[in-house]
């Protein structure tokens, strides 16, 4: 089914959020809980998809996440999210997580996550989203990669 909604660029979905990590986000050794990072990742991905769809969205799938570097209390966590794929009612968001020491300015990439959301209408049913316009070579490559990931997810669902 084709949507009559005007297509939107990747750029229009891009968001960046940052939060200072506090002791309540971490264990006794000052390492931030993976679950807290996952919550922020889910929120950032949802916001990018809400921007794209201009609808409320729900998370339907989260790919596996690997944490490459620890995030400590007093680090600033920065999440950069964008829509990498739009289907009929579903969208994939890529969320990059960085940790910054606000005193030294040192930044480390801790992980990149891929999540799928579905846009819902006012009755809570899946609803069409705008097509995604990949403008740059990098966005086009990401779109191709995202299509492959989505194919894999749907094959696994069966
Ligand atoms: C999201 C939800 C409404 C989809 O309902 P559904 O009956 O599976 O709907 P459909 O089968 O039509 O799928 C809707 C879209 O999601 C995609 N989708 C469904 N399952 C998927 C999966 N495991 N991985 C990736 N995409 C998936 C479909 O391909 C379809 O995309 P398209 O319209 O772009 O082709 C329903 O599964 C749901 O309510 N899940 C719970 C969501 C939730 O509570 N999340 C946590 C809190 S936000």
Coordinates of C-alpha atoms and ligand atoms in Angstrom, one line a residue:
X1 CA 0.0 0.0 0.0
X2 CA 1.5 3.4 -1.0
X3 CA 1.4 6.3 1.4
X4 CA 0.4 9.8 0.2
X5 CA 2.4 11.5 3.0
X6 CA 5.2 13.7 1.7
X7 CA 8.6 12.0 2.0
X8 CA 11.0 13.3 4.6
X9 CA 14.8 13.4 4.9
X10 CA 17.0 11.6 7.3
X11 CA 18.3 15.0 8.5
X12 CA 14.7 16.0 9.6
X13 CA 14.7 13.0 12.0
X14 CA 18.1 13.6 13.6
X15 CA 18.2 14.3 17.3
X16 CA 20.8 14.5 20.0
X17 CA 20.2 14.2 23.7
X18 CA 22.5 14.4 26.6
X19 CA 22.3 13.4 30.2
X20 CA 24.7 13.7 33.1
X21 CA 25.1 10.3 34.8
X22 CA 24.4 10.4 38.6
X23 CA 25.0 7.8 41.3
X24 CA 21.4 6.5 41.0
X25 CA 22.1 5.4 37.4
X26 CA 25.1 3.2 38.5
X27 CA 26.3 0.4 40.7
X28 CA 28.5 0.7 43.8
X29 CA 31.6 0.9 41.6
X30 CA 30.3 3.9 39.6
X31 CA 29.6 1.9 36.4
X32 CA 26.3 3.0 34.8
X33 CA 23.8 0.2 34.5
X34 CA 23.3 -1.2 31.0
X35 CA 19.6 -1.1 31.5
X36 CA 19.7 2.6 32.1
X37 CA 21.6 3.1 28.8
X38 CA 19.1 0.9 27.0
X39 CA 16.2 3.0 28.3
X40 CA 17.9 6.2 27.0
X41 CA 18.7 4.5 23.7
X42 CA 15.0 3.5 23.3
X43 CA 13.9 7.0 24.1
X44 CA 16.3 8.6 21.6
X45 CA 15.3 6.2 18.9
X46 CA 11.6 6.8 19.6
X47 CA 12.1 10.5 19.4
X48 CA 13.8 10.3 16.0
X49 CA 11.0 8.1 14.7
X50 CA 8.3 10.4 16.2
X51 CA 9.9 13.3 14.4
X52 CA 9.8 11.3 11.1
X53 CA 6.2 10.0 11.5
X54 CA 4.8 12.9 13.5
X55 CA 2.9 10.2 15.4
X56 CA 3.3 8.3 18.6
X57 CA 5.4 5.2 18.2
X58 CA 6.0 1.9 20.0
X59 CA 9.1 -0.2 20.0
X60 CA 8.6 -3.5 18.2
X61 CA 12.2 -4.8 18.0
X62 CA 15.6 -4.0 19.6
X63 CA 18.7 -5.6 18.0
X64 CA 21.4 -7.0 20.3
X65 CA 23.5 -4.4 22.1
X66 CA 27.2 -4.6 22.9
X67 CA 28.7 -2.2 25.4
X68 CA 32.3 -1.6 24.3
X69 CA 33.4 0.8 27.1
X70 CA 32.1 1.4 30.6
X71 CA 30.2 4.7 31.3
X72 CA 31.0 6.1 34.7
X73 CA 29.0 8.4 37.0
X74 CA 29.8 12.0 36.2
X75 CA 30.1 11.2 32.5
X76 CA 27.9 13.0 30.1
X77 CA 26.0 10.5 28.0
X78 CA 25.3 11.7 24.5
X79 CA 22.8 9.9 22.2
X80 CA 22.7 10.7 18.5
X81 CA 19.7 9.2 16.8
X82 CA 18.3 9.2 13.2
X83 CA 15.9 7.2 11.1
X84 CA 17.8 4.9 8.8
X85 CA 14.8 3.1 7.2
X86 CA 11.1 3.6 6.8
X87 CA 8.8 0.8 5.7
X88 CA 5.0 1.1 5.5
X89 CA 4.3 1.6 9.2
X90 CA 7.7 0.7 10.7
X91 CA 10.9 2.6 11.0
X92 CA 14.4 1.7 12.0
X93 CA 16.4 4.1 14.1
X94 CA 20.2 4.1 14.6
X95 CA 21.3 5.4 18.0
X96 CA 25.0 6.1 18.7
X97 CA 26.0 6.3 22.3
X98 CA 29.0 8.4 23.4
X99 CA 30.3 9.1 26.9
X100 CA 32.1 12.4 27.5
X101 CA 34.2 13.4 30.5
X102 CA 33.0 17.0 30.8
X103 CA 36.2 18.1 32.5
X104 CA 38.7 16.7 30.0
X105 CA 36.4 16.7 27.1
X106 CA 37.5 13.2 26.2
X107 CA 34.8 11.3 24.3
X108 CA 34.4 7.5 23.7
X109 CA 31.9 5.7 21.5
X110 CA 30.3 3.1 23.7
X111 CA 27.8 1.5 21.3
X112 CA 25.6 1.7 18.3
X113 CA 22.1 0.3 18.5
X114 CA 19.4 -0.4 16.0
X115 CA 15.7 -0.4 17.0
X116 CA 12.4 -0.7 15.1
X117 CA 9.3 1.3 15.9
X118 CA 5.8 1.2 14.6
X119 CA 3.7 4.4 14.2
X120 CA 0.3 4.3 15.7
X121 CA -2.9 6.2 14.8
X122 CA -5.3 7.6 17.4
X123 CA -7.0 4.3 17.7
X124 CA -3.6 2.6 18.5
X125 CA -3.4 0.8 15.2
X126 CA -0.3 0.8 12.9
X127 CA -0.4 3.7 10.5
X128 CA 1.5 4.7 7.4
X129 CA 4.7 6.8 7.8
X130 CA 6.4 9.1 5.3
X131 CA 9.0 7.5 2.9
X132 CA 12.6 8.2 3.9
X133 CA 14.8 10.3 1.6
X134 CA 18.5 9.4 1.9
X135 CA 20.4 12.3 0.5
X136 CA 24.1 11.6 1.1
X137 CA 26.1 8.6 0.0
X138 CA 26.4 7.6 3.7
X139 CA 22.6 7.9 4.2
X140 CA 22.1 5.7 1.1
X141 CA 24.5 3.1 2.4
X142 CA 22.9 3.1 5.8
X143 CA 19.4 2.7 4.2
X144 CA 20.7 -0.4 2.2
X145 CA 22.2 -1.9 5.4
X146 CA 18.9 -1.2 7.3
X147 CA 16.8 -2.9 4.6
X148 CA 19.0 -6.0 5.0
X149 CA 18.6 -5.9 8.8
X150 CA 14.9 -5.5 8.5
X151 CA 14.7 -8.5 6.1
X152 CA 16.6 -10.6 8.6
X153 CA 14.4 -9.6 11.5
X154 CA 11.2 -10.4 9.6
X155 CA 12.7 -13.8 8.5
X156 CA 13.6 -14.5 12.2
X157 CA 10.1 -13.5 13.3
X158 CA 8.7 -16.3 11.0
Ligands
LIG1 C1 3.9 -2.9 17.2 C2 2.6 -3.6 17.0 C3 1.4 -2.6 17.1 C4 2.6 -4.2 15.6 O1 1.5 -5.0 15.5 P1 1.5 -6.2 14.4 O2 0.2 -6.9 14.5 O3 2.8 -7.0 14.6 O4 1.5 -5.4 13.1 P2 2.1 -5.8 11.7 O5 2.4 -7.2 11.6 O6 1.3 -5.1 10.7 O7 3.5 -5.0 11.8 C5 3.6 -3.6 11.7 C6 5.0 -3.3 11.2 O8 6.0 -3.7 12.1 C7 6.9 -4.6 11.5 N1 7.3 -5.6 12.4 C8 6.5 -6.4 13.1 N2 7.3 -7.2 13.9 C9 8.6 -6.9 13.7 C10 9.8 -7.4 14.1 N3 9.9 -8.4 15.0 N4 11.0 -6.8 13.7 C11 10.9 -5.8 12.8 N5 9.8 -5.3 12.3 C12 8.6 -5.8 12.7 C13 6.2 -5.1 10.3 O9 7.1 -5.6 9.3 C14 5.4 -4.0 9.9 O10 6.2 -3.1 9.2 P3 5.7 -2.3 7.8 O11 4.3 -1.8 8.0 O12 6.7 -1.2 7.6 O13 5.8 -3.4 6.7 C15 2.3 -4.7 18.1 O14 3.3 -5.8 17.8 C16 2.5 -4.2 19.5 O15 1.6 -3.5 20.0 N6 3.6 -4.6 20.1 C17 3.9 -4.1 21.5 C18 4.7 -2.8 21.4 C19 5.1 -2.4 22.8 O16 4.4 -2.5 23.8 N7 6.4 -1.9 22.9 C20 7.1 -1.6 24.1 C21 6.6 -0.3 24.7 S1 6.8 1.0 23.6

